[in-house]
Coordinates of C-alpha atoms in Angstrom, one line a residue:
X1 CA 56.0 -50.1 28.1
X2 CA 54.9 -47.2 26.1
X3 CA 52.3 -49.9 24.7
X4 CA 50.9 -50.6 28.1
X5 CA 50.8 -46.7 29.0
X6 CA 48.6 -45.7 25.9
X7 CA 46.3 -48.6 26.6
X8 CA 45.9 -47.5 30.2
X9 CA 45.4 -44.2 29.0
X10 CA 42.6 -44.9 26.7
X11 CA 40.8 -47.3 29.4
X12 CA 40.9 -44.4 31.9
X13 CA 39.4 -42.1 29.2
X14 CA 36.7 -44.5 28.3
X15 CA 35.5 -44.9 31.8
X16 CA 35.5 -41.1 32.0
X17 CA 33.7 -40.4 28.8
X18 CA 30.1 -40.3 29.5
X19 CA 31.3 -37.2 32.1
X20 CA 32.9 -35.3 29.7
X21 CA 31.1 -32.1 29.6
X22 CA 32.0 -28.6 28.1
X23 CA 32.7 -27.6 31.7
X24 CA 34.0 -30.2 33.7
X25 CA 34.5 -33.9 34.3
X26 CA 32.1 -34.5 37.2
X27 CA 29.0 -36.8 36.9
X28 CA 27.5 -35.0 39.8
X29 CA 27.7 -31.5 38.3
X30 CA 24.9 -29.6 40.0
X31 CA 21.9 -28.2 37.9
X32 CA 21.5 -25.3 40.2
X33 CA 22.0 -22.7 36.9
X34 CA 19.7 -24.5 34.3
X35 CA 17.0 -24.6 37.5
X36 CA 17.2 -21.2 37.9
X37 CA 17.0 -20.2 34.4
X38 CA 14.1 -22.7 33.7
X39 CA 12.3 -21.4 36.9
X40 CA 13.3 -17.8 35.3
X41 CA 11.1 -18.9 32.1
X42 CA 8.1 -19.5 34.3
X43 CA 8.1 -23.2 34.5
X44 CA 7.5 -25.1 37.6
X45 CA 10.6 -27.1 39.2
X46 CA 8.7 -30.3 39.6
X47 CA 10.7 -33.1 38.2
X48 CA 13.9 -30.8 37.3
X49 CA 17.2 -32.6 38.4
X50 CA 19.5 -31.2 41.2
X51 CA 22.4 -32.7 39.4
X52 CA 23.1 -34.3 35.5
X53 CA 21.2 -37.6 34.9
X54 CA 22.0 -39.6 31.7
X55 CA 20.3 -38.1 28.4
X56 CA 19.4 -41.5 26.6
X57 CA 16.3 -39.9 27.0
X58 CA 16.3 -36.5 24.8
X59 CA 14.9 -36.5 21.6
X60 CA 16.2 -33.0 19.9
X61 CA 19.1 -32.0 22.3
X62 CA 22.8 -34.5 22.2
X63 CA 22.4 -37.6 24.7
X64 CA 25.0 -36.9 26.6
X65 CA 24.7 -36.0 30.4
X66 CA 22.1 -33.5 30.7
X67 CA 20.2 -31.7 33.2
X68 CA 16.9 -31.8 30.9
X69 CA 14.2 -34.1 31.3
X70 CA 12.0 -35.3 28.4
X71 CA 9.4 -32.7 29.5
X72 CA 12.0 -29.8 29.9
X73 CA 12.8 -30.4 26.3
X74 CA 9.5 -30.3 25.1
X75 CA 8.7 -27.1 27.1
X76 CA 11.6 -25.1 26.2
X77 CA 11.4 -26.2 22.4
X78 CA 7.7 -25.0 22.5
X79 CA 9.4 -22.0 24.3
X80 CA 11.8 -21.4 21.5
X81 CA 9.1 -21.6 18.9
X82 CA 6.8 -18.9 20.9
X83 CA 9.7 -16.7 21.0
X84 CA 11.0 -16.9 17.4
X85 CA 7.5 -16.4 16.4
X86 CA 7.1 -13.2 18.7
X87 CA 10.3 -11.7 17.1
X88 CA 8.9 -12.1 13.7
X89 CA 5.7 -10.6 14.8
X90 CA 7.3 -7.7 16.2
X91 CA 9.7 -7.3 13.1
X92 CA 6.9 -7.3 11.1
X93 CA 4.9 -5.1 13.2
X94 CA 7.7 -2.4 12.8
X95 CA 7.6 -2.7 9.0
X96 CA 3.5 -2.4 8.9
X97 CA 3.5 0.3 10.9
X98 CA 6.1 2.2 9.0
X99 CA 4.1 1.4 6.0
X100 CA 0.9 2.5 7.7
X101 CA 2.6 6.3 8.6
X102 CA 3.6 6.5 4.9
X103 CA -0.3 5.2 4.0
X104 CA -1.5 7.7 6.1
X105 CA 0.2 10.9 5.5
X106 CA -0.2 10.4 1.9
X107 CA -4.2 9.4 2.7
X108 CA -4.8 12.4 4.7
X109 CA -2.6 14.7 2.6
X110 CA -4.4 14.0 -0.8
X111 CA -7.8 14.2 1.1
X112 CA -6.9 17.2 2.3
X113 CA -6.4 18.7 -1.5
X114 CA -9.7 17.4 -2.1
X115 CA -11.5 19.1 0.4
X116 CA -9.8 22.3 -0.1
X117 CA -10.4 22.0 -3.5
X118 CA -14.3 21.7 -3.1
X119 CA -14.5 24.2 -0.3
X120 CA -12.7 27.0 -2.9
X121 CA -14.8 25.7 -5.6
X122 CA -18.4 26.2 -3.4
X123 CA -16.9 29.7 -1.7
X124 CA -15.5 31.1 -5.4
X125 CA -18.4 29.9 -7.4
X126 CA -21.1 31.3 -4.9
X127 CA -19.4 34.7 -4.8
X128 CA -19.0 34.7 -8.8
X129 CA -22.4 33.4 -9.8
X130 CA -24.4 34.1 -6.4
X131 CA -28.3 31.9 -6.9
X132 CA -27.0 30.7 -10.5
X133 CA -24.6 28.5 -8.4
X134 CA -26.8 27.8 -5.6
X135 CA -29.2 26.3 -7.5
X136 CA -26.9 23.5 -9.5
X137 CA -24.7 23.2 -6.5
X138 CA -25.3 19.7 -6.4
X139 CA -23.7 19.4 -10.0
X140 CA -20.1 20.3 -8.6
X141 CA -20.7 18.5 -5.1
X142 CA -21.6 15.1 -6.8
X143 CA -18.7 15.5 -9.0
X144 CA -16.4 15.9 -5.7
X145 CA -18.5 13.1 -3.7
X146 CA -17.8 10.7 -6.9
X147 CA -14.1 11.4 -6.9
X148 CA -13.8 10.9 -2.9
X149 CA -15.5 7.8 -3.5
X150 CA -13.4 7.0 -6.3
X151 CA -10.3 7.6 -4.2
X152 CA -11.4 5.3 -1.1
X153 CA -11.8 2.6 -3.4
X154 CA -15.4 2.5 -4.2
X155 CA -16.6 0.6 -7.5
X156 CA -17.3 3.9 -9.4
X157 CA -16.0 4.4 -13.1
X158 CA -13.9 7.2 -13.1
X159 CA -14.6 7.9 -16.8
X160 CA -18.4 7.5 -16.9
X161 CA -18.0 10.2 -13.7
X162 CA -16.4 12.8 -15.5
X163 CA -18.4 12.4 -18.4
X164 CA -21.6 12.8 -16.8
X165 CA -20.6 15.9 -14.9
X166 CA -20.1 17.3 -18.3
X167 CA -23.2 16.6 -19.5
X168 CA -25.1 17.6 -16.5
X169 CA -22.8 21.3 -16.6
X170 CA -24.0 21.6 -20.3
X171 CA -27.7 20.7 -19.7
X172 CA -28.1 23.4 -16.7
X173 CA -26.0 26.1 -18.7
X174 CA -27.9 25.5 -21.6
X175 CA -31.3 26.0 -19.2
X176 CA -30.4 28.9 -17.8
X177 CA -29.2 30.7 -21.0
X178 CA -32.3 29.6 -22.6
X179 CA -34.9 30.5 -20.1
X180 CA -37.3 32.4 -22.7
X181 CA -38.0 28.8 -24.1
X182 CA -39.9 25.8 -22.5
X183 CA -37.0 23.3 -22.2
X184 CA -38.2 19.8 -20.7
X185 CA -36.3 17.0 -19.7
X186 CA -36.5 15.2 -22.9
X187 CA -35.0 18.2 -24.7
X188 CA -32.1 18.4 -22.4
X189 CA -31.2 14.7 -22.9
X190 CA -30.9 15.7 -26.5
X191 CA -28.9 18.3 -25.6
X192 CA -26.5 16.2 -23.3
X193 CA -26.4 13.5 -26.5
X194 CA -24.6 16.6 -28.3
X195 CA -21.5 17.3 -26.0
X196 CA -19.0 14.8 -28.1
X197 CA -19.8 16.7 -31.5
X198 CA -20.3 19.9 -30.2
X199 CA -17.8 20.2 -27.8
X200 CA -19.1 23.3 -25.9
X201 CA -16.3 23.6 -23.5
X202 CA -13.4 23.6 -26.1
X203 CA -10.4 21.6 -25.0
X204 CA -10.5 22.3 -21.0
X205 CA -12.9 19.1 -20.6
X206 CA -10.4 17.0 -22.2
X207 CA -7.4 18.1 -20.2
X208 CA -8.8 18.0 -17.2
X209 CA -10.3 14.5 -18.1
X210 CA -7.1 13.5 -18.8
X211 CA -5.3 14.9 -15.7
X212 CA -7.8 13.8 -13.5
X213 CA -7.9 10.2 -14.6
X214 CA -4.3 10.1 -14.5
X215 CA -3.9 11.7 -10.9
X216 CA -6.7 9.8 -9.1
X217 CA -6.1 6.2 -10.7
X218 CA -2.8 6.8 -9.7
X219 CA -3.1 7.9 -6.3
X220 CA -5.9 5.1 -5.9
X221 CA -4.0 2.5 -6.6
X222 CA -0.6 3.9 -4.6
X223 CA -2.4 3.9 -1.3
X224 CA -4.0 0.4 -2.1
X225 CA -0.5 -0.7 -2.8
X226 CA 0.7 0.5 0.3
X227 CA -2.1 -1.5 2.4
X228 CA -1.3 -4.7 0.2
X229 CA 2.3 -3.9 1.6
X230 CA 0.8 -4.1 5.3
X231 CA -1.5 -6.8 4.6
X232 CA 1.2 -8.9 3.5
X233 CA 3.8 -8.2 6.3
X234 CA 0.7 -9.2 8.7
X235 CA -0.4 -12.2 7.1
X236 CA 3.3 -13.7 6.7
X237 CA 4.3 -12.3 10.1
X238 CA 1.8 -14.9 11.6
X239 CA 2.6 -18.0 9.4
X240 CA 3.4 -20.5 12.3
X241 CA 6.8 -22.3 12.2
X242 CA 6.8 -25.8 11.3
X243 CA 8.0 -28.7 13.6
X244 CA 11.2 -29.4 12.0
X245 CA 11.6 -25.4 12.6
X246 CA 11.1 -25.4 16.3
X247 CA 13.2 -28.8 16.2
X248 CA 16.0 -26.8 15.2
X249 CA 15.1 -23.7 16.9
X250 CA 15.5 -25.6 20.6
X251 CA 18.8 -27.1 19.1
X252 CA 20.3 -23.8 18.6
X253 CA 18.7 -21.9 21.7
X254 CA 18.1 -24.1 24.4
X255 CA 20.4 -27.5 23.6
X256 CA 23.4 -25.3 25.3
X257 CA 21.6 -25.1 28.5
X258 CA 20.8 -28.8 28.9
X259 CA 24.3 -29.5 28.1
X260 CA 25.9 -27.3 30.3
X261 CA 27.4 -24.7 28.4
X262 CA 24.6 -22.2 28.6
X263 CA 27.1 -19.1 28.0
X264 CA 28.2 -20.6 24.4
X265 CA 26.3 -18.5 21.5
X266 CA 25.7 -20.1 18.0
X267 CA 28.4 -20.1 15.3
X268 CA 27.3 -17.6 13.0
X269 CA 27.1 -19.7 9.9
X270 CA 25.1 -22.0 11.8
X271 CA 22.3 -19.8 13.0
X272 CA 22.1 -18.6 9.2
X273 CA 21.6 -22.1 8.1
X274 CA 18.7 -22.4 10.9
X275 CA 17.0 -19.2 10.2
X276 CA 17.0 -19.6 6.6
X277 CA 15.3 -23.0 6.8
X278 CA 12.8 -21.8 9.0
X279 CA 12.0 -19.0 6.7
X280 CA 12.5 -20.2 3.3
X281 CA 9.2 -19.5 2.1
X282 CA 9.4 -16.1 3.5
X283 CA 12.1 -15.4 1.4
X284 CA 10.5 -16.6 -1.7
X285 CA 8.5 -13.3 -1.4
X286 CA 11.6 -11.3 -2.3
X287 CA 11.2 -10.9 -5.9
X288 CA 7.3 -9.6 -5.9
X289 CA 7.7 -7.5 -2.7
X290 CA 11.2 -5.8 -4.7
X291 CA 8.6 -5.3 -8.0
X292 CA 5.9 -4.1 -6.0
X293 CA 8.3 -1.4 -4.2
X294 CA 9.8 -0.3 -7.0
X295 CA 6.8 0.3 -9.0
X296 CA 5.1 1.9 -5.7
X297 CA 8.4 4.6 -5.7
X298 CA 7.9 5.1 -9.6
X299 CA 4.1 5.9 -9.2
X300 CA 5.1 8.4 -6.7
X301 CA 7.6 9.8 -8.6
X302 CA 4.6 11.4 -10.4
X303 CA 2.6 13.0 -7.5
X304 CA 5.2 16.1 -7.5
X305 CA 6.1 19.0 -9.8
X306 CA 3.7 21.2 -12.0
X307 CA 1.2 18.3 -13.6
X308 CA 1.5 16.8 -10.1
X309 CA -1.5 15.9 -7.8
X310 CA -1.5 19.2 -5.7
X311 CA -1.8 21.2 -9.3
X312 CA -4.5 18.8 -10.8
X313 CA -6.5 18.4 -7.8
X314 CA -6.4 22.2 -6.6
X315 CA -6.9 23.6 -9.8
X316 CA -10.3 21.7 -10.6
X317 CA -12.5 25.2 -9.8
X318 CA -10.3 27.0 -12.1
X319 CA -10.5 24.2 -15.1
X320 CA -14.0 24.2 -14.6
X321 CA -14.9 27.7 -14.4
X322 CA -12.7 28.2 -17.7
X323 CA -14.9 25.2 -19.4
X324 CA -18.0 27.3 -18.2
X325 CA -16.4 30.8 -19.7
X326 CA -15.6 28.7 -23.0
X327 CA -19.3 27.9 -23.2
X328 CA -20.3 31.5 -22.5
X329 CA -18.1 32.9 -25.3
X330 CA -19.9 30.6 -27.9
X331 CA -23.2 30.3 -27.0
X332 CA -24.6 31.6 -29.8
X333 CA -22.9 29.0 -32.0
X334 CA -23.7 26.3 -29.4
X335 CA -27.5 27.6 -29.6
X336 CA -27.6 27.3 -33.4
X337 CA -26.2 24.0 -33.6
X338 CA -28.6 22.5 -30.8
X339 CA -31.6 24.1 -32.3
X340 CA -30.6 22.4 -35.4
X341 CA -29.9 18.9 -34.0
X342 CA -32.5 19.0 -31.1
X343 CA -35.1 21.3 -33.0
X344 CA -35.9 25.1 -31.6
X345 CA -37.6 24.9 -28.5
X346 CA -41.2 26.6 -28.1
X347 CA -41.0 30.5 -26.9
X348 CA -42.3 30.7 -23.1
X349 CA -42.1 33.4 -20.4
X350 CA -38.6 35.0 -19.7
X351 CA -36.8 34.2 -16.8
X352 CA -36.1 36.8 -14.3
X353 CA -33.1 39.0 -14.5
X354 CA -31.3 41.2 -12.3
X355 CA -32.4 40.3 -8.8
X356 CA -29.3 38.0 -8.0
X357 CA -26.9 39.8 -10.2
X358 CA -23.1 40.3 -8.9
X359 CA -21.2 43.3 -8.9
X360 CA -18.1 43.2 -11.1
X361 CA -15.7 43.7 -8.2
X362 CA -17.0 40.6 -6.3
X363 CA -15.5 38.1 -9.0
X364 CA -12.0 39.7 -8.0
X365 CA -10.7 38.6 -5.0
X366 CA -7.9 36.4 -3.4
X367 CA -6.7 33.3 -5.1
X368 CA -8.2 30.9 -2.8
X369 CA -6.2 28.3 -4.4
X370 CA -3.2 29.3 -2.3
X371 CA 0.6 28.8 -3.1
X372 CA 1.7 25.1 -3.6
X373 CA 3.5 23.9 -0.7
X374 CA 6.5 21.5 -0.4
X375 CA 4.7 19.0 1.5
X376 CA 4.2 16.5 -1.4
X377 CA 7.8 16.8 -2.4
X378 CA 8.3 15.7 1.6
X379 CA 6.3 12.9 1.4
X380 CA 7.2 11.6 -1.9
X381 CA 11.0 11.8 -0.7
X382 CA 9.9 10.1 2.5
X383 CA 8.0 7.3 0.8
X384 CA 10.5 6.7 -1.6
X385 CA 13.2 6.0 1.2
X386 CA 11.0 4.1 3.1
X387 CA 10.2 1.7 0.4
X388 CA 13.7 1.5 -1.1
X389 CA 14.6 0.7 2.9
X390 CA 12.1 -2.3 2.9
X391 CA 13.1 -4.0 -0.5
X392 CA 15.7 -6.5 0.9
X393 CA 13.2 -7.0 4.3
X394 CA 12.2 -11.0 3.5
X395 CA 16.2 -12.1 2.7
X396 CA 17.5 -10.0 5.3
X397 CA 15.3 -11.7 7.7
X398 CA 18.0 -14.4 8.7
X399 CA 21.0 -12.1 9.4
X400 CA 18.4 -9.4 11.1
X401 CA 17.6 -12.1 13.5
X402 CA 20.8 -13.8 14.1
X403 CA 22.6 -10.5 14.8
X404 CA 22.5 -10.2 18.1
X405 CA 22.5 -14.0 19.3
X406 CA 25.8 -15.1 17.6
X407 CA 29.1 -15.6 19.0
X408 CA 31.6 -12.7 17.8
X409 CA 34.9 -12.2 18.3
X410 CA 38.8 -13.5 17.0
X411 CA 38.0 -16.9 18.6
X412 CA 34.3 -17.3 18.1
X413 CA 34.8 -20.1 15.5
X414 CA 36.2 -22.3 17.3
X415 CA 34.6 -21.7 20.7
X416 CA 30.9 -21.3 19.0
X417 CA 27.9 -23.5 20.0
X418 CA 27.3 -25.5 16.5
X419 CA 24.6 -27.6 17.6
X420 CA 26.5 -30.5 19.1
X421 CA 29.2 -29.0 21.5
X422 CA 31.4 -25.7 21.7
X423 CA 33.0 -25.9 19.0
X424 CA 33.9 -25.1 14.8
X425 CA 30.7 -25.1 12.4
X426 CA 32.2 -26.9 9.2
X427 CA 28.8 -26.9 6.7
X428 CA 28.4 -24.5 4.3
X429 CA 25.7 -21.3 4.3
X430 CA 22.5 -22.1 2.2
X431 CA 21.0 -19.8 0.0
X432 CA 18.1 -18.4 -0.1
X433 CA 14.5 -19.3 -0.5
X434 CA 12.5 -22.8 -0.5
X435 CA 14.8 -24.5 -3.1
X436 CA 17.9 -23.4 -1.9
X437 CA 17.2 -25.7 1.2
X438 CA 17.2 -29.0 -0.2
X439 CA 20.5 -29.9 1.5
X440 CA 20.6 -27.9 4.8
X441 CA 22.0 -29.7 7.6
X442 CA 20.0 -28.2 10.3
X443 CA 16.3 -27.7 9.1
X444 CA 14.6 -31.1 7.4
X445 CA 12.2 -29.3 4.3
X446 CA 10.4 -30.6 1.6
X447 CA 10.7 -28.3 -0.9
X448 CA 8.0 -29.6 -2.8
X449 CA 5.4 -28.4 -0.6
X450 CA 5.6 -24.9 0.3
X451 CA 3.2 -22.6 2.2
X452 CA 0.1 -21.9 0.9
X453 CA -0.7 -19.0 3.0
X454 CA 2.8 -17.2 1.6
X455 CA 1.9 -18.7 -1.9
X456 CA -1.3 -16.8 -1.5
X457 CA 0.4 -13.4 -0.5
X458 CA 3.0 -13.7 -3.3
X459 CA 0.2 -14.2 -5.7
X460 CA -1.1 -10.6 -4.4
X461 CA 2.1 -8.5 -4.8
X462 CA 1.9 -9.9 -8.4
X463 CA -1.5 -8.9 -8.5
X464 CA -1.3 -5.4 -7.0
X465 CA 2.3 -4.8 -9.0
X466 CA 0.3 -5.5 -12.2
X467 CA -2.5 -2.6 -11.3
X468 CA 0.0 -0.2 -10.4
X469 CA 2.2 -0.5 -13.6
X470 CA -1.3 -0.3 -15.4
X471 CA -1.9 3.0 -13.2
X472 CA 1.4 4.4 -14.9
X473 CA -0.5 4.5 -17.8
X474 CA -3.8 6.1 -16.7
X475 CA -5.6 2.8 -16.8
X476 CA -8.5 2.3 -14.9
X477 CA -7.3 -0.9 -13.3
X478 CA -10.5 -2.1 -11.5
X479 CA -12.0 -2.1 -14.9
X480 CA -9.6 -4.5 -16.6
X481 CA -10.2 -8.2 -16.7
X482 CA -9.0 -9.3 -13.1
X483 CA -10.3 -12.8 -13.4
X484 CA -6.8 -14.1 -11.6
X485 CA -7.4 -12.1 -8.4
X486 CA -7.6 -14.0 -5.5
X487 CA -9.8 -13.0 -2.3
X488 CA -8.6 -10.0 -0.7
X489 CA -8.4 -6.3 -2.1
X490 CA -5.3 -5.6 -0.3
X491 CA -6.8 -2.7 1.7
X492 CA -5.8 -4.1 5.3
X493 CA -4.9 -0.5 6.0
X494 CA -8.3 1.5 5.5
X495 CA -10.5 2.2 8.1
X496 CA -14.2 0.6 8.6
X497 CA -15.3 3.7 6.5
X498 CA -12.6 4.2 4.0
X499 CA -12.7 1.5 1.6
X500 CA -16.5 1.0 1.4
X501 CA -18.3 -0.1 -1.7
X502 CA -21.1 2.1 -2.9
X503 CA -24.3 0.0 -3.9
X504 CA -23.9 1.6 -7.8
X505 CA -23.2 -1.1 -10.2
X506 CA -21.2 0.8 -13.4
X507 CA -20.9 -0.6 -16.9
X508 CA -17.3 -1.1 -18.2
X509 CA -16.1 1.1 -20.8
X510 CA -14.8 -1.0 -23.4
X511 CA -13.3 1.5 -25.5
X512 CA -10.6 3.6 -23.1
X513 CA -8.7 6.4 -24.6
X514 CA -5.1 6.4 -24.6
X515 CA -3.8 9.3 -21.4
X516 CA -1.0 10.1 -23.7
X517 CA -1.2 13.8 -23.8
X518 CA 2.2 15.9 -24.1
X519 CA 3.1 17.0 -21.1
X520 CA 3.8 20.7 -22.0
X521 CA 0.2 21.1 -23.2
X522 CA -1.4 20.0 -19.9
X523 CA 1.0 22.1 -17.9
X524 CA 0.1 25.3 -20.3
X525 CA -3.3 24.7 -19.9
X526 CA -2.9 24.5 -15.6
X527 CA -0.9 27.5 -15.6
X528 CA -3.6 29.3 -17.8
X529 CA -6.3 28.2 -15.2
X530 CA -4.6 28.6 -11.7
X531 CA -5.4 32.2 -11.0
X532 CA -9.6 32.3 -11.1
X533 CA -10.1 35.7 -10.6
X534 CA -6.9 37.0 -12.8
X535 CA -8.0 35.1 -15.9
X536 CA -11.8 35.2 -15.9
X537 CA -11.9 39.2 -14.5
X538 CA -13.3 40.8 -17.7
X539 CA -15.5 37.6 -19.0
X540 CA -17.3 37.2 -15.5
X541 CA -19.8 40.1 -16.7
X542 CA -20.4 38.8 -19.7
X543 CA -20.9 35.6 -18.8
X544 CA -23.1 36.6 -15.5
X545 CA -25.2 38.6 -18.1
X546 CA -25.7 36.1 -20.7
X547 CA -26.9 33.4 -18.2
X548 CA -29.2 34.9 -16.7
X549 CA -31.1 37.2 -19.7

């Protein structure tokens, strides 16, 4: 009797099995809900069933009774891909906007400091030296122009720029101090060649070269590093999803609608496996991305403080003035050595004196450098916080994208969508990166064929990190061997007039100095030259008279 009952029950279930869904048992279940949903996605309702049909035609979703035709499945699969790519681009835009904000803030302030320094030098030197400065203003304006071009990414050899500036300044000052002689271009060329052995500017020129080189190399590499970060985010966010990823996204996102369980949300582990499979190549950026962020933080740490960016850039006028005063103090000895090395120049008509003499009182005045603000400290703090926040970005994308779509609550594990039905998801969660997806149950991936666009961006991160690490040592990285570089400069955040290249090829410097000056020596020099009027009050009249005699 019992056996007959069991057989009868099994027969009844077998007859009803095709109609068994998650919401009912009727084969004639209405498709009104999915028709409304499908229309809301912008698709025409032509060919959409009024009630469920047999699902043998489905190629992605399970082949039970369904409200989806083959065309609907294809359309919804393409829709899921577009939506996923849109979410990735939006996440990338958010990060890129943050990086651009840091880039703009630092870049704007650095150029502001450089402009303030140039204006201060012009106004102060014009007040102190008058016509003497006006006649030789291009020496100083050329220096600031070259520094600005270098910072903005032009092909300028920074060390050569500084050497050329001091050589020109030596020529100008020597010529002005010896107008009673006939001094031609050939003689001045001989004068400039003696600069290394003569050291007419004392130690000030060397200390300024060390400080300027370290600061400008670091600042330029820093803004280029932020630019590279933004470029990488933009390019990787535009990488298209693979067909296998599209199938997995469709299965997770819209197959519940075709199955008649639209309210079922994906199981957490199921969503993780789908996203980790789809974003496996992106996760491989993680190591080099973190290295770049960490190195940017290290570079930024040196921007604040007594020997930081503000101090170095704003102290340029006082350092130059101090160097000029040093030469004035030793003019007799300098002349003697130059006459011995280059020959005694012929006597000529003395230049006029006194017409543009500057009174002693005009040398004094306010310290035009101004007091150091906390702006650089805030910029460093802000960029450090942002860079730390962005470090786990590529491996956190799967959990971030799953956070709003997975089922939650006490019963979620038993009633969530597992890709086939509303039930528990049993497979384990895969690791991060391409190599970890070899057994991913949701996304079929050939781990031997990585995405080449993403591999190129990984190389860009490596190259930029290498440049930044060299910059930490004060090395002018643009004149290192970069034969392993790939196309692209990592300057995607630069405007059209920012990262231009000047057509002035410069030979590389092979014997590069080691920039390892003890900090206390540099700070001492900086503090000694911060207040231009105070330092030079008693020496300025002597210098002016000496140069005008």
